[in-house]
PDB file of C-alpha atoms in Angstrom:
ATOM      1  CA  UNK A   1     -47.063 305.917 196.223  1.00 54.00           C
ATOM      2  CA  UNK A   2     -50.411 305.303 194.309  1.00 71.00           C
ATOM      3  CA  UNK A   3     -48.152 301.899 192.800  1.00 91.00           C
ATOM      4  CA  UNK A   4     -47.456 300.735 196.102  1.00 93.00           C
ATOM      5  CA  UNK A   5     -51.229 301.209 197.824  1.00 94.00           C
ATOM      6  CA  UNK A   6     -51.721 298.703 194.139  1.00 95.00           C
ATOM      7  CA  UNK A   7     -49.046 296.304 195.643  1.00 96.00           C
ATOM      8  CA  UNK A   8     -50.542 296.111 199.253  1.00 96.00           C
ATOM      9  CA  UNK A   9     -53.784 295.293 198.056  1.00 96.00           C
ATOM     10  CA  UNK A  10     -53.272 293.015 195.465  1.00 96.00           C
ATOM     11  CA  UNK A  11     -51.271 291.156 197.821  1.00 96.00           C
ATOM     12  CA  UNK A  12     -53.683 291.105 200.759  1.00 95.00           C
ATOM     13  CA  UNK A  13     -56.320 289.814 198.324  1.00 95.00           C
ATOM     14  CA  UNK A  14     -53.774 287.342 197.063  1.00 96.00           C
ATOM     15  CA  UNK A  15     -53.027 285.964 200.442  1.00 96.00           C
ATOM     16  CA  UNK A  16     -56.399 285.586 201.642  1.00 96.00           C
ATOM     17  CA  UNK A  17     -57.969 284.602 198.533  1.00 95.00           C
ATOM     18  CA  UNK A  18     -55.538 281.237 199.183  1.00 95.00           C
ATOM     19  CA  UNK A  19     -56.438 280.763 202.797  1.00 95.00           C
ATOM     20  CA  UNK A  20     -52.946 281.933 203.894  1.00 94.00           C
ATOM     21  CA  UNK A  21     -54.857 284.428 206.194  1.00 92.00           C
ATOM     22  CA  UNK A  22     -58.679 284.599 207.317  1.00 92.00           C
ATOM     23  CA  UNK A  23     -61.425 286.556 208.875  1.00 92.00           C
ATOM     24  CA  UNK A  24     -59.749 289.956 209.968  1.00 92.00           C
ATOM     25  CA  UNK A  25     -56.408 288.919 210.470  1.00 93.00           C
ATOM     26  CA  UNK A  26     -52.815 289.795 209.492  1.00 95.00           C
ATOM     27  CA  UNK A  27     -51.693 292.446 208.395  1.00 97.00           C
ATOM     28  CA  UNK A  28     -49.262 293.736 205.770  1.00 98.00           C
ATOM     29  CA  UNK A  29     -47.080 297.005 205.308  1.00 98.00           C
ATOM     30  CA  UNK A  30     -44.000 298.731 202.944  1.00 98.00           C
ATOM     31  CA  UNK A  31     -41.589 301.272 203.719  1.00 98.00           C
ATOM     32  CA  UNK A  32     -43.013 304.817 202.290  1.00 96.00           C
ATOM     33  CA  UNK A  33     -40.800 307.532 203.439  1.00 91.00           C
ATOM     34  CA  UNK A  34     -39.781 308.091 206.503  1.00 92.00           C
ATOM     35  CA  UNK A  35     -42.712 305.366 207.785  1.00 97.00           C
ATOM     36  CA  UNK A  36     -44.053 303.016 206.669  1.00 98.00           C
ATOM     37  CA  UNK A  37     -48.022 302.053 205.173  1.00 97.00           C
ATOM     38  CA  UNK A  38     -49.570 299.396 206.571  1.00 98.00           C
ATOM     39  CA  UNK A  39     -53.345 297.711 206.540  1.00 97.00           C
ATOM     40  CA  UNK A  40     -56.116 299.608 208.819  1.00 96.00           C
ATOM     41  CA  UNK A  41     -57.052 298.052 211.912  1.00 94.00           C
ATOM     42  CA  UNK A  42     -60.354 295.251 212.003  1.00 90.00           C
ATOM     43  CA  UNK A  43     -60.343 294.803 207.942  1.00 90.00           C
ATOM     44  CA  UNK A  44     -59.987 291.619 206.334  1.00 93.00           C
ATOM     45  CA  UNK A  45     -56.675 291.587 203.766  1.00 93.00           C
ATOM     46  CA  UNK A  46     -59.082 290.183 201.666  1.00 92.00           C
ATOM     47  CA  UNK A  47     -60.756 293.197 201.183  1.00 93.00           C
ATOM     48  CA  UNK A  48     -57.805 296.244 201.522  1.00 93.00           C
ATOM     49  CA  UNK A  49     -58.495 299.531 199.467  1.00 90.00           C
ATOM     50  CA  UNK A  50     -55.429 301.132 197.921  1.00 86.00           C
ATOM     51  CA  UNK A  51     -56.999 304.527 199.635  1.00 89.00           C
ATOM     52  CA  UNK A  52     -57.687 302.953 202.812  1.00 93.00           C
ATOM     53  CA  UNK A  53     -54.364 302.166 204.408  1.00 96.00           C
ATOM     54  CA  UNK A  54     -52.478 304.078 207.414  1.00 96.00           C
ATOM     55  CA  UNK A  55     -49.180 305.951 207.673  1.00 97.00           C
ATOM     56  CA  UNK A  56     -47.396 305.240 210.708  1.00 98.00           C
ATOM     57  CA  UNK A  57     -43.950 306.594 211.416  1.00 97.00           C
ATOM     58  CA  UNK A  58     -40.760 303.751 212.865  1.00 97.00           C
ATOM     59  CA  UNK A  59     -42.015 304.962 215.590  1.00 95.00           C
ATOM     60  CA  UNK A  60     -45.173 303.934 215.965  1.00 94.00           C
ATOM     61  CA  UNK A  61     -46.727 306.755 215.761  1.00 95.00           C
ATOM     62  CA  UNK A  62     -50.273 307.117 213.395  1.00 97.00           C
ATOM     63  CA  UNK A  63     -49.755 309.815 210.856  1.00 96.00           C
ATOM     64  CA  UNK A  64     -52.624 309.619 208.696  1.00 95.00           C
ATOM     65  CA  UNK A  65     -55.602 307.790 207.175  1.00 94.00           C
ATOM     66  CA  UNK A  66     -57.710 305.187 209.164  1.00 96.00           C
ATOM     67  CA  UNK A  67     -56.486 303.684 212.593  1.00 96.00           C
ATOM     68  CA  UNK A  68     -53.723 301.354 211.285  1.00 97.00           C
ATOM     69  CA  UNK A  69     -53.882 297.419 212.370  1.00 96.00           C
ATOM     70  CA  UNK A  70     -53.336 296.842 216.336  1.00 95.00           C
ATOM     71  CA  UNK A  71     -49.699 295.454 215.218  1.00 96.00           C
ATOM     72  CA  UNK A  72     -48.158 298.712 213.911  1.00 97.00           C
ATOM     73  CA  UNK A  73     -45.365 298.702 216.794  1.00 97.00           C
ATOM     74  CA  UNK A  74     -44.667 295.128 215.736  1.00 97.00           C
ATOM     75  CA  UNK A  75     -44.324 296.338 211.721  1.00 98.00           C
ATOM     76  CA  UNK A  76     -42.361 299.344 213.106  1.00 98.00           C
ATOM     77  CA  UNK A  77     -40.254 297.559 215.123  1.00 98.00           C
ATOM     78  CA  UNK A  78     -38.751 295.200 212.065  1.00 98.00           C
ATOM     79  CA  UNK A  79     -38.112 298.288 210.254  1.00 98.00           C
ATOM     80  CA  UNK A  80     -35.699 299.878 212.949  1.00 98.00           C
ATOM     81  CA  UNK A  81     -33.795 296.706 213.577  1.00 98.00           C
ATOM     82  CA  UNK A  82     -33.396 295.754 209.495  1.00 98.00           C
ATOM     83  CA  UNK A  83     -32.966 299.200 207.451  1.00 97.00           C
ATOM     84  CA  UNK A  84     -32.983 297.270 204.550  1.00 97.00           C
ATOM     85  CA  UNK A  85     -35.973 295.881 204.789  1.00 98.00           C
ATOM     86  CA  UNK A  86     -39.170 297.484 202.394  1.00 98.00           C
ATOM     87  CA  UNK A  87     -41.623 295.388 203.411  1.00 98.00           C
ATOM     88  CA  UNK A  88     -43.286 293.217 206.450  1.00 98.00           C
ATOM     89  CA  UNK A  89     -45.842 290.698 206.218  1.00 98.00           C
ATOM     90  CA  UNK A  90     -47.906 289.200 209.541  1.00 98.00           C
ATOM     91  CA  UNK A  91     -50.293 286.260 209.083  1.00 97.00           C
ATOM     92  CA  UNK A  92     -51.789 283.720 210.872  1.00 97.00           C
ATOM     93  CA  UNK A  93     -51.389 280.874 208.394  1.00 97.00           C
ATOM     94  CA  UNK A  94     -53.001 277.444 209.738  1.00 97.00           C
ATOM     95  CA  UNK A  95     -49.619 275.674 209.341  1.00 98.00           C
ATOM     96  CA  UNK A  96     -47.418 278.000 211.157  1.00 98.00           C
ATOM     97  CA  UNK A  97     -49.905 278.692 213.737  1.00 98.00           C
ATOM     98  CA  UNK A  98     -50.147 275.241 214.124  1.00 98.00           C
ATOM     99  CA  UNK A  99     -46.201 275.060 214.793  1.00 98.00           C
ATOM    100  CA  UNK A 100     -46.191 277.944 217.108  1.00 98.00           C
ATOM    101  CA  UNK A 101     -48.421 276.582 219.131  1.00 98.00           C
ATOM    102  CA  UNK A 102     -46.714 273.101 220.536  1.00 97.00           C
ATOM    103  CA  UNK A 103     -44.982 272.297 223.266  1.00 96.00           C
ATOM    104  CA  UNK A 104     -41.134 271.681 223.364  1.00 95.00           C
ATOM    105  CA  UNK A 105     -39.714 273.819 220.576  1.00 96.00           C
ATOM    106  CA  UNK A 106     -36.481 275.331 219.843  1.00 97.00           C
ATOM    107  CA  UNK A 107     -36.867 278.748 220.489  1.00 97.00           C
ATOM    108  CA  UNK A 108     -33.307 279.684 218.381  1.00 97.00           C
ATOM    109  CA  UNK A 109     -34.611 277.967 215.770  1.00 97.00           C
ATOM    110  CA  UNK A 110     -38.058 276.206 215.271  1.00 97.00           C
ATOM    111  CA  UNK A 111     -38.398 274.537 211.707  1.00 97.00           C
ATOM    112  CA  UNK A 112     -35.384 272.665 209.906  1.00 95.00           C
ATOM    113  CA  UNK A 113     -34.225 273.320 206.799  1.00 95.00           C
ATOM    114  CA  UNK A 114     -36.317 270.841 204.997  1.00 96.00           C
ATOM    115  CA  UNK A 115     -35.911 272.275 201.249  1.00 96.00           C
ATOM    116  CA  UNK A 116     -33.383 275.053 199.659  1.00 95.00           C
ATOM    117  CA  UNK A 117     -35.787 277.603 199.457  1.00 96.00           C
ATOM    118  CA  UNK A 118     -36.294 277.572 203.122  1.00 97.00           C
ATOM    119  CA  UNK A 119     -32.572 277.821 203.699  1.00 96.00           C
ATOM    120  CA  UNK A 120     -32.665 280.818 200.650  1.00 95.00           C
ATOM    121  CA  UNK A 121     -35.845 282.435 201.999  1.00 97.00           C
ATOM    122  CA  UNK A 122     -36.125 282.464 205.326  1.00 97.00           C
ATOM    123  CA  UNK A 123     -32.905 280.856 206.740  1.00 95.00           C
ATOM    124  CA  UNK A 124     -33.402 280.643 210.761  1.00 96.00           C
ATOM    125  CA  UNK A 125     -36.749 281.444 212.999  1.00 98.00           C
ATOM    126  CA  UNK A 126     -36.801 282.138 216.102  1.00 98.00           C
ATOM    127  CA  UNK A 127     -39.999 281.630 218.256  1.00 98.00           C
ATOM    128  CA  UNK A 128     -40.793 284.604 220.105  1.00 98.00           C
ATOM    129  CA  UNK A 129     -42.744 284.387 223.740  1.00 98.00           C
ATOM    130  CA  UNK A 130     -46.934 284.590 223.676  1.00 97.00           C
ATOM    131  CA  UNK A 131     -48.363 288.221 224.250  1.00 97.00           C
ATOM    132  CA  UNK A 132     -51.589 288.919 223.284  1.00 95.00           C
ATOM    133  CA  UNK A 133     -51.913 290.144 220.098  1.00 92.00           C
ATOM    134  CA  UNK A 134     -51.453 294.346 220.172  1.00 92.00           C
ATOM    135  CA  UNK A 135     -49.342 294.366 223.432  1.00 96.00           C
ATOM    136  CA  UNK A 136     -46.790 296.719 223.040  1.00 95.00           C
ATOM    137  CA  UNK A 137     -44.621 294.039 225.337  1.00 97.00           C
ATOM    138  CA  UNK A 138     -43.849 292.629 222.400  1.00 98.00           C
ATOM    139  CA  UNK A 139     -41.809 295.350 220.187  1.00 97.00           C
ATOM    140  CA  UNK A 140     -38.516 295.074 221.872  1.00 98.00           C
ATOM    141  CA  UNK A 141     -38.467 291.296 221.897  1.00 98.00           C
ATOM    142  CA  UNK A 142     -39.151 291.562 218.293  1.00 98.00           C
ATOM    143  CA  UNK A 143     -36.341 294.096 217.634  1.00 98.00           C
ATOM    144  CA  UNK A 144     -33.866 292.419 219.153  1.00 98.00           C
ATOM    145  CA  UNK A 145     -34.331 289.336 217.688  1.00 98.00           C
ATOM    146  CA  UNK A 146     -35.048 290.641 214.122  1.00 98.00           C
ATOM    147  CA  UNK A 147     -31.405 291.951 213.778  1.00 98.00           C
ATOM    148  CA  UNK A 148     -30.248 288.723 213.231  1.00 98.00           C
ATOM    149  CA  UNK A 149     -33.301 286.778 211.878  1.00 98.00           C
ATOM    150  CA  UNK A 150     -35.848 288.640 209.070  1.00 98.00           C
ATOM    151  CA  UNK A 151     -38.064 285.992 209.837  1.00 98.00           C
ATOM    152  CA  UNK A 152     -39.755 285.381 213.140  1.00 98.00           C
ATOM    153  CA  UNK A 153     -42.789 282.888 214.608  1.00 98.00           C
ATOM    154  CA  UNK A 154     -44.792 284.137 217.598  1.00 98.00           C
ATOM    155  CA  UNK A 155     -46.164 281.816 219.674  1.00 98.00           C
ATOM    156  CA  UNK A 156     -49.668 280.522 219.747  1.00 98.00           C
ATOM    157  CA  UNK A 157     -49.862 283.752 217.122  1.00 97.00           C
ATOM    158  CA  UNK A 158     -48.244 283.188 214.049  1.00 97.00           C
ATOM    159  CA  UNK A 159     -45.644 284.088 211.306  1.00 98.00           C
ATOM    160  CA  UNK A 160     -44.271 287.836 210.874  1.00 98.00           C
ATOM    161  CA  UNK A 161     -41.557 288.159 208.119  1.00 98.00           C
ATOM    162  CA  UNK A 162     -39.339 291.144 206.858  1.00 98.00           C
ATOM    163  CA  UNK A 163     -38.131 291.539 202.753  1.00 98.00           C
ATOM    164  CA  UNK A 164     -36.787 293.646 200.589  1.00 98.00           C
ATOM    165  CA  UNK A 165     -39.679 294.736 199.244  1.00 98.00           C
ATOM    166  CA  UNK A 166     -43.316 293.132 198.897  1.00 98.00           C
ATOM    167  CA  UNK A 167     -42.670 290.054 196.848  1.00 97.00           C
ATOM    168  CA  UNK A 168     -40.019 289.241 198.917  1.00 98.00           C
ATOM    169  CA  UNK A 169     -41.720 289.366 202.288  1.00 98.00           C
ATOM    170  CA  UNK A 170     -44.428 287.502 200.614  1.00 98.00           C
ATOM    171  CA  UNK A 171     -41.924 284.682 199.506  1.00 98.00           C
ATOM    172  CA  UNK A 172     -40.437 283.931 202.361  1.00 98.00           C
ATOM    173  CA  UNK A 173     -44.059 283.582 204.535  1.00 98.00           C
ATOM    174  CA  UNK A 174     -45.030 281.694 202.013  1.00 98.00           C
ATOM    175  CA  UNK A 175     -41.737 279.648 202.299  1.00 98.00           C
ATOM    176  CA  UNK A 176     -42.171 279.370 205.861  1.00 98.00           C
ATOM    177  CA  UNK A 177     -45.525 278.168 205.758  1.00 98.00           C
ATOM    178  CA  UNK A 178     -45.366 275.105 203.521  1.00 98.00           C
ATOM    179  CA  UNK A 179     -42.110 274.304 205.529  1.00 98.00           C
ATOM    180  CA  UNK A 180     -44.695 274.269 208.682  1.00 98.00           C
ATOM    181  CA  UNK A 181     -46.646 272.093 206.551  1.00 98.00           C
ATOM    182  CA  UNK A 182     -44.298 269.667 205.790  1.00 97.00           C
ATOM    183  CA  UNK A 183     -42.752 269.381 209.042  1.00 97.00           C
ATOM    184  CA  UNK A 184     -46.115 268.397 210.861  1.00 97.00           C
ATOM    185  CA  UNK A 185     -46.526 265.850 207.768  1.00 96.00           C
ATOM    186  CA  UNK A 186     -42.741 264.405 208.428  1.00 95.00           C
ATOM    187  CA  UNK A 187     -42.708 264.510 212.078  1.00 89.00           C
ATOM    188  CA  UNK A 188     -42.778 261.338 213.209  1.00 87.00           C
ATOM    189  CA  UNK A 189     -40.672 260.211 210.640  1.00 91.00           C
ATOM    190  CA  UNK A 190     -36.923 260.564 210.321  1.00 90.00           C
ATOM    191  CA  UNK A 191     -35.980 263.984 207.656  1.00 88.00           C
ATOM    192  CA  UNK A 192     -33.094 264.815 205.893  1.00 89.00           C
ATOM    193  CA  UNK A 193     -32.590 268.550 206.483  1.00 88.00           C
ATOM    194  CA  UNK A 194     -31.250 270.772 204.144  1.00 89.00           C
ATOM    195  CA  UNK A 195     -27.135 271.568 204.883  1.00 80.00           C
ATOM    196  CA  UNK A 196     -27.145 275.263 205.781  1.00 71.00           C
ATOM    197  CA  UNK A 197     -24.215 277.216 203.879  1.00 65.00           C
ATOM    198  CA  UNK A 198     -22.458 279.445 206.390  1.00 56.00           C
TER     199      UNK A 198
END
């Protein structure tokens, strides 16, 4: 497990040393077990000790170490509806928050498929309803809606993704965000989306 704690907080430090996260926010966790670990509560993931993260079980409930982040249901919730899935990553990158927060979007779906590794990585995101962040509300919807998308945007909140394992997860947010990115560059202008394979 010590090679995973490693992997968490290399990561977190990764992510926030390139602004993809900031302050105290986000939040990342992998499958250990019959739970999952996942970044304390109030701590900056640019600052996570490999002996400082929480166990939580898929059901939410704290096992051990510190009190894990606010959003544990949300983490535990992705790992019930997608048993494959190692690893989930929650950020609030500017890009995708930026996205989740206007008017008029398709909740089904909310970016195109601007580039190939969009399609590969993330494939389709649905936007889920506003709920302050840490209200339980929010599990089900999340469940539901991650057993057919590993890949979801919250609104006014920001991007919450499912993989494999850690690089993965980290991929596809990363994906996702410079798709935000280049859809609030392109959007007043005509695009040529990417022709999903079905």
């Amino acid at each position: 497990m010590t090679d995973l704690t490693l992997q968490i907080a290399d990561l977190g430090a990764s992510l926030f040393q390139r602004r993809l996260t900031h302050g105290r926010t986000g939040n990342i966790s992998a499958r250990a077990g019959d739970g999952f670990l996942i970044t304390p509560t109030g701590g900056s993931l640019g600052d996570v000790s490999p002996g400082g993260l929480s166990l939580v079980s898929l059901v939410g409930e704290h096992l051990e170490g510190p009190r894990p982040s606010k959003e544990a249901f949300l983490h535990a919730a992705l790992y019930r509806a997608r048993p494959d899935a190692g690893a989930v990553v929650h950020l609030h990158s500017t890009h995708a928050v930026a996205v989740s927060c206007l008017d008029g979007l398709n909740p089904d779906d909310v970016l195109p498929p601007l580039t190939a590794y969009y399609v590969m990585r993330v494939g389709r995101l649905p936007l889920l309803p506003y709920h302050a962040p840490g209200d339980p509300a929010l599990g089900p919807i999340a469940e539901r809606a991650a057993r057919t998308a590993h890949a979801l945007l919250l609104a006014n909140h920001g991007p919450v993704v499912a993989g494999p394992d850690l690089a993965s997860a980290a991929d596809a947010v990363e994906e996702l965000e410079e798709t935000a990115r280049l859809w609030l560059l392109l959007r007043d202008r005509p695009i040529r989306p990417v022709r999903r394979v079905t």
